[in-house]
PDB file of N, CA and C in Angstrom:
ATOM      1  N   MET A 359     -60.141  16.426  -2.487  1.00 51.00           N
ATOM      2  CA  MET A 359     -61.108  15.553  -3.137  1.00 51.00           C
ATOM      3  C   MET A 359     -61.972  14.817  -2.122  1.00 51.00           C
ATOM      4  N   VAL A 360     -61.407  14.425  -1.004  1.00 60.00           N
ATOM      5  CA  VAL A 360     -62.176  13.696  -0.002  1.00 60.00           C
ATOM      6  C   VAL A 360     -62.252  14.465   1.310  1.00 60.00           C
ATOM      7  N   GLU A 361     -61.932  15.758   1.258  1.00 69.00           N
ATOM      8  CA  GLU A 361     -61.953  16.562   2.472  1.00 69.00           C
ATOM      9  C   GLU A 361     -63.349  16.581   3.084  1.00 69.00           C
ATOM     10  N   GLY A 362     -63.400  16.439   4.397  1.00 70.00           N
ATOM     11  CA  GLY A 362     -64.665  16.491   5.104  1.00 70.00           C
ATOM     12  C   GLY A 362     -65.380  15.154   5.196  1.00 70.00           C
ATOM     13  N   LEU A 363     -64.959  14.172   4.439  1.00 70.00           N
ATOM     14  CA  LEU A 363     -65.584  12.847   4.494  1.00 70.00           C
ATOM     15  C   LEU A 363     -64.788  11.964   5.438  1.00 70.00           C
ATOM     16  N   LYS A 364     -65.482  11.170   6.230  1.00 72.00           N
ATOM     17  CA  LYS A 364     -64.831  10.271   7.181  1.00 72.00           C
ATOM     18  C   LYS A 364     -65.322   8.852   6.953  1.00 72.00           C
ATOM     19  N   ASN A 365     -64.528   7.908   7.409  1.00 76.00           N
ATOM     20  CA  ASN A 365     -64.894   6.493   7.367  1.00 76.00           C
ATOM     21  C   ASN A 365     -65.253   6.025   5.960  1.00 76.00           C
ATOM     22  N   ILE A 366     -64.401   6.330   5.000  1.00 79.00           N
ATOM     23  CA  ILE A 366     -64.627   5.904   3.625  1.00 79.00           C
ATOM     24  C   ILE A 366     -64.117   4.480   3.468  1.00 79.00           C
ATOM     25  N   THR A 367     -64.904   3.652   2.817  1.00 83.00           N
ATOM     26  CA  THR A 367     -64.507   2.292   2.477  1.00 83.00           C
ATOM     27  C   THR A 367     -64.780   2.081   1.005  1.00 83.00           C
ATOM     28  N   ILE A 368     -63.814   1.523   0.307  1.00 84.00           N
ATOM     29  CA  ILE A 368     -63.989   1.186  -1.102  1.00 84.00           C
ATOM     30  C   ILE A 368     -63.833  -0.315  -1.245  1.00 84.00           C
ATOM     31  N   ILE A 369     -64.801  -0.933  -1.906  1.00 83.00           N
ATOM     32  CA  ILE A 369     -64.744  -2.365  -2.225  1.00 83.00           C
ATOM     33  C   ILE A 369     -64.770  -2.446  -3.736  1.00 83.00           C
ATOM     34  N   THR A 370     -63.793  -3.116  -4.305  1.00 83.00           N
ATOM     35  CA  THR A 370     -63.685  -3.165  -5.756  1.00 83.00           C
ATOM     36  C   THR A 370     -63.191  -4.531  -6.210  1.00 83.00           C
ATOM     37  N   THR A 371     -63.148  -4.706  -7.505  1.00 83.00           N
ATOM     38  CA  THR A 371     -62.556  -5.908  -8.094  1.00 83.00           C
ATOM     39  C   THR A 371     -61.293  -5.501  -8.829  1.00 83.00           C
ATOM     40  N   TRP A 372     -60.355  -6.403  -8.909  1.00 84.00           N
ATOM     41  CA  TRP A 372     -59.148  -6.176  -9.703  1.00 84.00           C
ATOM     42  C   TRP A 372     -58.869  -7.401 -10.560  1.00 84.00           C
ATOM     43  N   HIS A 373     -59.802  -7.731 -11.425  1.00 86.00           N
ATOM     44  CA  HIS A 373     -59.559  -8.798 -12.396  1.00 86.00           C
ATOM     45  C   HIS A 373     -58.548  -8.283 -13.414  1.00 86.00           C
ATOM     46  N   THR A 374     -57.693  -9.146 -13.900  1.00 89.00           N
ATOM     47  CA  THR A 374     -56.694  -8.740 -14.888  1.00 89.00           C
ATOM     48  C   THR A 374     -57.341  -8.076 -16.084  1.00 89.00           C
ATOM     49  N   LYS A 375     -58.443  -8.626 -16.585  1.00 89.00           N
ATOM     50  CA  LYS A 375     -59.109  -8.052 -17.759  1.00 89.00           C
ATOM     51  C   LYS A 375     -59.647  -6.649 -17.469  1.00 89.00           C
ATOM     52  N   ASP A 376     -60.100  -6.403 -16.239  1.00 82.00           N
ATOM     53  CA  ASP A 376     -60.594  -5.071 -15.865  1.00 82.00           C
ATOM     54  C   ASP A 376     -59.458  -4.062 -15.794  1.00 82.00           C
ATOM     55  N   LEU A 377     -58.310  -4.483 -15.281  1.00 85.00           N
ATOM     56  CA  LEU A 377     -57.151  -3.598 -15.224  1.00 85.00           C
ATOM     57  C   LEU A 377     -56.658  -3.275 -16.632  1.00 85.00           C
ATOM     58  N   LEU A 378     -56.617  -4.273 -17.496  1.00 89.00           N
ATOM     59  CA  LEU A 378     -56.154  -4.052 -18.872  1.00 89.00           C
ATOM     60  C   LEU A 378     -57.114  -3.177 -19.672  1.00 89.00           C
ATOM     61  N   SER A 379     -58.413  -3.297 -19.405  1.00 83.00           N
ATOM     62  CA  SER A 379     -59.399  -2.507 -20.157  1.00 83.00           C
ATOM     63  C   SER A 379     -59.574  -1.102 -19.579  1.00 83.00           C
ATOM     64  N   GLY A 380     -59.100  -0.876 -18.363  1.00 79.00           N
ATOM     65  CA  GLY A 380     -59.224   0.436 -17.744  1.00 79.00           C
ATOM     66  C   GLY A 380     -60.455   0.617 -16.882  1.00 79.00           C
ATOM     67  N   SER A 381     -61.272  -0.419 -16.712  1.00 75.00           N
ATOM     68  CA  SER A 381     -62.448  -0.277 -15.855  1.00 75.00           C
ATOM     69  C   SER A 381     -62.079  -0.362 -14.378  1.00 75.00           C
ATOM     70  N   SER A 382     -60.891  -0.866 -14.060  1.00 81.00           N
ATOM     71  CA  SER A 382     -60.300  -0.808 -12.724  1.00 81.00           C
ATOM     72  C   SER A 382     -58.915  -0.201 -12.878  1.00 81.00           C
ATOM     73  N   GLU A 383     -58.431   0.466 -11.829  1.00 85.00           N
ATOM     74  CA  GLU A 383     -57.148   1.159 -11.924  1.00 85.00           C
ATOM     75  C   GLU A 383     -56.285   0.868 -10.712  1.00 85.00           C
ATOM     76  N   LEU A 384     -55.037   0.481 -10.935  1.00 88.00           N
ATOM     77  CA  LEU A 384     -54.111   0.209  -9.836  1.00 88.00           C
ATOM     78  C   LEU A 384     -53.798   1.461  -9.022  1.00 88.00           C
ATOM     79  N   GLU A 385     -53.928   2.638  -9.630  1.00 90.00           N
ATOM     80  CA  GLU A 385     -53.663   3.890  -8.926  1.00 90.00           C
ATOM     81  C   GLU A 385     -54.598   4.085  -7.732  1.00 90.00           C
ATOM     82  N   LEU A 386     -55.703   3.348  -7.705  1.00 89.00           N
ATOM     83  CA  LEU A 386     -56.636   3.438  -6.590  1.00 89.00           C
ATOM     84  C   LEU A 386     -55.947   3.094  -5.270  1.00 89.00           C
ATOM     85  N   TYR A 387     -55.039   2.127  -5.300  1.00 92.00           N
ATOM     86  CA  TYR A 387     -54.332   1.739  -4.081  1.00 92.00           C
ATOM     87  C   TYR A 387     -53.554   2.922  -3.508  1.00 92.00           C
ATOM     88  N   THR A 388     -52.789   3.601  -4.345  1.00 93.00           N
ATOM     89  CA  THR A 388     -51.995   4.754  -3.906  1.00 93.00           C
ATOM     90  C   THR A 388     -52.894   5.866  -3.382  1.00 93.00           C
ATOM     91  N   PHE A 389     -54.004   6.124  -4.082  1.00 90.00           N
ATOM     92  CA  PHE A 389     -54.963   7.143  -3.659  1.00 90.00           C
ATOM     93  C   PHE A 389     -55.520   6.816  -2.278  1.00 90.00           C
ATOM     94  N   CYS A 390     -55.948   5.583  -2.086  1.00 90.00           N
ATOM     95  CA  CYS A 390     -56.530   5.177  -0.797  1.00 90.00           C
ATOM     96  C   CYS A 390     -55.498   5.263   0.317  1.00 90.00           C
ATOM     97  N   LYS A 391     -54.293   4.826   0.051  1.00 93.00           N
ATOM     98  CA  LYS A 391     -53.241   4.882   1.067  1.00 93.00           C
ATOM     99  C   LYS A 391     -52.942   6.333   1.455  1.00 93.00           C
ATOM    100  N   ALA A 392     -52.862   7.222   0.481  1.00 91.00           N
ATOM    101  CA  ALA A 392     -52.547   8.627   0.742  1.00 91.00           C
ATOM    102  C   ALA A 392     -53.653   9.325   1.533  1.00 91.00           C
ATOM    103  N   HIS A 393     -54.910   8.878   1.365  1.00 88.00           N
ATOM    104  CA  HIS A 393     -56.052   9.520   2.023  1.00 88.00           C
ATOM    105  C   HIS A 393     -56.626   8.691   3.171  1.00 88.00           C
ATOM    106  N   GLU A 394     -55.905   7.632   3.578  1.00 88.00           N
ATOM    107  CA  GLU A 394     -56.318   6.758   4.681  1.00 88.00           C
ATOM    108  C   GLU A 394     -57.729   6.207   4.464  1.00 88.00           C
ATOM    109  N   ILE A 395     -57.975   5.721   3.260  1.00 88.00           N
ATOM    110  CA  ILE A 395     -59.263   5.125   2.893  1.00 88.00           C
ATOM    111  C   ILE A 395     -59.116   3.612   2.913  1.00 88.00           C
ATOM    112  N   ALA A 396     -60.045   2.931   3.557  1.00 88.00           N
ATOM    113  CA  ALA A 396     -60.029   1.464   3.593  1.00 88.00           C
ATOM    114  C   ALA A 396     -60.340   0.928   2.199  1.00 88.00           C
ATOM    115  N   LEU A 397     -59.516  -0.007   1.726  1.00 91.00           N
ATOM    116  CA  LEU A 397     -59.678  -0.587   0.391  1.00 91.00           C
ATOM    117  C   LEU A 397     -59.739  -2.104   0.519  1.00 91.00           C
ATOM    118  N   TYR A 398     -60.805  -2.682  -0.009  1.00 90.00           N
ATOM    119  CA  TYR A 398     -60.972  -4.127  -0.008  1.00 90.00           C
ATOM    120  C   TYR A 398     -61.167  -4.611  -1.439  1.00 90.00           C
ATOM    121  N   ILE A 399     -60.619  -5.770  -1.729  1.00 89.00           N
ATOM    122  CA  ILE A 399     -60.784  -6.391  -3.040  1.00 89.00           C
ATOM    123  C   ILE A 399     -61.710  -7.584  -2.880  1.00 89.00           C
ATOM    124  N   ASN A 400     -62.760  -7.629  -3.705  1.00 85.00           N
ATOM    125  CA  ASN A 400     -63.687  -8.755  -3.730  1.00 85.00           C
ATOM    126  C   ASN A 400     -63.989  -9.027  -5.197  1.00 85.00           C
ATOM    127  N   ASN A 401     -63.347 -10.041  -5.743  1.00 84.00           N
ATOM    128  CA  ASN A 401     -63.495 -10.342  -7.162  1.00 84.00           C
ATOM    129  C   ASN A 401     -64.787 -11.070  -7.500  1.00 84.00           C
ATOM    130  N   ASN A 402     -65.693 -11.213  -6.530  1.00 84.00           N
ATOM    131  CA  ASN A 402     -66.977 -11.868  -6.783  1.00 84.00           C
ATOM    132  C   ASN A 402     -68.127 -10.878  -6.933  1.00 84.00           C
ATOM    133  N   ILE A 403     -67.852  -9.577  -6.842  1.00 77.00           N
ATOM    134  CA  ILE A 403     -68.928  -8.595  -6.942  1.00 77.00           C
ATOM    135  C   ILE A 403     -68.918  -7.924  -8.310  1.00 77.00           C
ATOM    136  N   HIS A 404     -70.079  -7.408  -8.695  1.00 74.00           N
ATOM    137  CA  HIS A 404     -70.197  -6.601  -9.919  1.00 74.00           C
ATOM    138  C   HIS A 404     -71.263  -5.542  -9.670  1.00 74.00           C
ATOM    139  N   LEU A 405     -71.050  -4.773  -8.618  1.00 74.00           N
ATOM    140  CA  LEU A 405     -72.040  -3.761  -8.264  1.00 74.00           C
ATOM    141  C   LEU A 405     -71.373  -2.403  -8.204  1.00 74.00           C
ATOM    142  N   LYS A 406     -72.186  -1.385  -8.322  1.00 80.00           N
ATOM    143  CA  LYS A 406     -71.714  -0.015  -8.197  1.00 80.00           C
ATOM    144  C   LYS A 406     -72.666   0.722  -7.273  1.00 80.00           C
ATOM    145  N   VAL A 407     -72.279   0.854  -6.026  1.00 80.00           N
ATOM    146  CA  VAL A 407     -73.048   1.607  -5.042  1.00 80.00           C
ATOM    147  C   VAL A 407     -72.079   2.589  -4.412  1.00 80.00           C
ATOM    148  N   TYR A 408     -72.429   3.850  -4.458  1.00 78.00           N
ATOM    149  CA  TYR A 408     -71.598   4.905  -3.896  1.00 78.00           C
ATOM    150  C   TYR A 408     -72.418   5.563  -2.794  1.00 78.00           C
ATOM    151  N   SER A 409     -71.855   5.610  -1.579  1.00 77.00           N
ATOM    152  CA  SER A 409     -72.623   6.115  -0.439  1.00 77.00           C
ATOM    153  C   SER A 409     -71.720   6.908   0.489  1.00 77.00           C
ATOM    154  N   VAL A 410     -72.298   7.881   1.149  1.00 70.00           N
ATOM    155  CA  VAL A 410     -71.615   8.625   2.194  1.00 70.00           C
ATOM    156  C   VAL A 410     -72.390   8.385   3.484  1.00 70.00           C
ATOM    157  N   ALA A 411     -71.734   7.746   4.443  1.00 71.00           N
ATOM    158  CA  ALA A 411     -72.300   7.473   5.763  1.00 71.00           C
ATOM    159  C   ALA A 411     -73.602   6.684   5.703  1.00 71.00           C
ATOM    160  N   LEU A 412     -73.849   6.007   4.638  1.00 75.00           N
ATOM    161  CA  LEU A 412     -75.047   5.184   4.445  1.00 75.00           C
ATOM    162  C   LEU A 412     -76.341   5.965   4.637  1.00 75.00           C
ATOM    163  N   GLU A 413     -76.276   7.298   4.543  1.00 78.00           N
ATOM    164  CA  GLU A 413     -77.475   8.129   4.638  1.00 78.00           C
ATOM    165  C   GLU A 413     -78.173   8.228   3.292  1.00 78.00           C
ATOM    166  N   SER A 414     -77.422   8.069   2.246  1.00 81.00           N
ATOM    167  CA  SER A 414     -77.969   8.021   0.897  1.00 81.00           C
ATOM    168  C   SER A 414     -76.990   7.225   0.059  1.00 81.00           C
ATOM    169  N   ALA A 415     -77.432   6.802  -1.099  1.00 82.00           N
ATOM    170  CA  ALA A 415     -76.568   6.014  -1.970  1.00 82.00           C
ATOM    171  C   ALA A 415     -76.907   6.294  -3.423  1.00 82.00           C
ATOM    172  N   ILE A 416     -75.902   6.208  -4.254  1.00 82.00           N
ATOM    173  CA  ILE A 416     -76.103   6.255  -5.695  1.00 82.00           C
ATOM    174  C   ILE A 416     -75.862   4.846  -6.208  1.00 82.00           C
ATOM    175  N   ILE A 417     -76.863   4.290  -6.843  1.00 81.00           N
ATOM    176  CA  ILE A 417     -76.751   2.972  -7.452  1.00 81.00           C
ATOM    177  C   ILE A 417     -76.628   3.232  -8.950  1.00 81.00           C
ATOM    178  N   ALA A 418     -75.527   2.767  -9.540  1.00 80.00           N
ATOM    179  CA  ALA A 418     -75.222   3.173 -10.908  1.00 80.00           C
ATOM    180  C   ALA A 418     -74.666   2.027 -11.745  1.00 80.00           C
ATOM    181  N   THR A 419     -74.674   2.240 -13.040  1.00 78.00           N
ATOM    182  CA  THR A 419     -74.080   1.268 -13.954  1.00 78.00           C
ATOM    183  C   THR A 419     -72.619   1.570 -14.225  1.00 78.00           C
ATOM    184  N   GLY A 420     -72.190   2.803 -14.014  1.00 75.00           N
ATOM    185  CA  GLY A 420     -70.831   3.212 -14.386  1.00 75.00           C
ATOM    186  C   GLY A 420     -69.809   3.032 -13.283  1.00 75.00           C
ATOM    187  N   ASN A 421     -68.608   2.694 -13.690  1.00 72.00           N
ATOM    188  CA  ASN A 421     -67.478   2.620 -12.763  1.00 72.00           C
ATOM    189  C   ASN A 421     -66.938   4.024 -12.528  1.00 72.00           C
ATOM    190  N   ILE A 422     -66.366   4.256 -11.359  1.00 70.00           N
ATOM    191  CA  ILE A 422     -65.656   5.508 -11.126  1.00 70.00           C
ATOM    192  C   ILE A 422     -64.204   5.258 -11.520  1.00 70.00           C
ATOM    193  N   SER A 423     -63.958   5.438 -12.787  1.00 70.00           N
ATOM    194  CA  SER A 423     -62.626   5.327 -13.384  1.00 70.00           C
ATOM    195  C   SER A 423     -62.629   6.258 -14.583  1.00 70.00           C
ATOM    196  N   HIS A 424     -61.462   6.506 -15.116  1.00 68.00           N
ATOM    197  CA  HIS A 424     -61.407   7.383 -16.299  1.00 68.00           C
ATOM    198  C   HIS A 424     -62.286   6.815 -17.409  1.00 68.00           C
ATOM    199  N   ARG A 425     -62.150   5.528 -17.673  1.00 67.00           N
ATOM    200  CA  ARG A 425     -62.942   4.903 -18.731  1.00 67.00           C
ATOM    201  C   ARG A 425     -64.432   4.910 -18.400  1.00 67.00           C
ATOM    202  N   GLY A 426     -64.770   4.668 -17.129  1.00 67.00           N
ATOM    203  CA  GLY A 426     -66.170   4.633 -16.729  1.00 67.00           C
ATOM    204  C   GLY A 426     -66.852   5.984 -16.795  1.00 67.00           C
ATOM    205  N   LEU A 427     -66.091   7.044 -16.521  1.00 67.00           N
ATOM    206  CA  LEU A 427     -66.672   8.382 -16.508  1.00 67.00           C
ATOM    207  C   LEU A 427     -66.593   9.073 -17.864  1.00 67.00           C
ATOM    208  N   GLU A 428     -65.573   8.746 -18.661  1.00 71.00           N
ATOM    209  CA  GLU A 428     -65.388   9.433 -19.933  1.00 71.00           C
ATOM    210  C   GLU A 428     -65.248   8.472 -21.106  1.00 71.00           C
ATOM    211  N   GLY A 429     -65.681   7.247 -20.919  1.00 64.00           N
ATOM    212  CA  GLY A 429     -65.464   6.233 -21.936  1.00 64.00           C
ATOM    213  C   GLY A 429     -66.448   6.209 -23.074  1.00 64.00           C
ATOM    214  N   GLY A 430     -67.453   7.062 -23.051  1.00 64.00           N
ATOM    215  CA  GLY A 430     -68.376   7.117 -24.167  1.00 64.00           C
ATOM    216  C   GLY A 430     -69.547   6.163 -24.083  1.00 64.00           C
ATOM    217  N   HIS A 431     -69.653   5.395 -23.017  1.00 67.00           N
ATOM    218  CA  HIS A 431     -70.791   4.494 -22.860  1.00 67.00           C
ATOM    219  C   HIS A 431     -71.970   5.248 -22.254  1.00 67.00           C
ATOM    220  N   GLU A 432     -73.161   4.811 -22.565  1.00 74.00           N
ATOM    221  CA  GLU A 432     -74.358   5.364 -21.941  1.00 74.00           C
ATOM    222  C   GLU A 432     -74.516   4.701 -20.579  1.00 74.00           C
ATOM    223  N   GLU A 433     -74.561   5.500 -19.535  1.00 75.00           N
ATOM    224  CA  GLU A 433     -74.683   4.994 -18.177  1.00 75.00           C
ATOM    225  C   GLU A 433     -75.881   5.652 -17.507  1.00 75.00           C
ATOM    226  N   CYS A 434     -76.329   5.081 -16.403  1.00 78.00           N
ATOM    227  CA  CYS A 434     -77.417   5.701 -15.661  1.00 78.00           C
ATOM    228  C   CYS A 434     -77.189   5.471 -14.167  1.00 78.00           C
ATOM    229  N   ALA A 435     -77.894   6.260 -13.354  1.00 78.00           N
ATOM    230  CA  ALA A 435     -77.764   6.154 -11.908  1.00 78.00           C
ATOM    231  C   ALA A 435     -79.047   6.630 -11.255  1.00 78.00           C
ATOM    232  N   VAL A 436     -79.251   6.205 -10.019  1.00 84.00           N
ATOM    233  CA  VAL A 436     -80.397   6.654  -9.243  1.00 84.00           C
ATOM    234  C   VAL A 436     -79.918   6.974  -7.826  1.00 84.00           C
ATOM    235  N   LEU A 437     -80.424   8.055  -7.266  1.00 84.00           N
ATOM    236  CA  LEU A 437     -80.097   8.451  -5.901  1.00 84.00           C
ATOM    237  C   LEU A 437     -81.178   7.891  -4.975  1.00 84.00           C
ATOM    238  N   VAL A 438     -80.751   7.180  -3.942  1.00 87.00           N
ATOM    239  CA  VAL A 438     -81.670   6.603  -2.967  1.00 87.00           C
ATOM    240  C   VAL A 438     -81.344   7.212  -1.611  1.00 87.00           C
ATOM    241  N   LYS A 439     -82.348   7.821  -0.972  1.00 85.00           N
ATOM    242  CA  LYS A 439     -82.161   8.390   0.356  1.00 85.00           C
ATOM    243  C   LYS A 439     -82.769   7.439   1.380  1.00 85.00           C
ATOM    244  N   THR A 440     -82.065   7.241   2.490  1.00 75.00           N
ATOM    245  CA  THR A 440     -82.546   6.307   3.501  1.00 75.00           C
ATOM    246  C   THR A 440     -83.443   6.970   4.530  1.00 75.00           C
ATOM    247  N   HIS A 441     -83.544   8.284   4.522  1.00 70.00           N
ATOM    248  CA  HIS A 441     -84.395   8.978   5.507  1.00 70.00           C
ATOM    249  C   HIS A 441     -85.502   9.713   4.805  1.00 70.00           C
TER     250      HIS A 441
END
């Protein structure tokens, strides 16, 4: 799943309500540990930016979670290239 990618950092929130609703998942910790991915918790953010090596980024409304990807909500995203 993350083969070939280096220096991955994930910054997320783990509010109790987000964990209970499924928009955040505790399994992320195990995934990050198994793949040597840096994981930081910042409960003051509400952003969704996905980037590889900061060469491009996807700015989106959806969470990368089961509920965020298959939850039935209408979501949108835009790809931004830095070069």
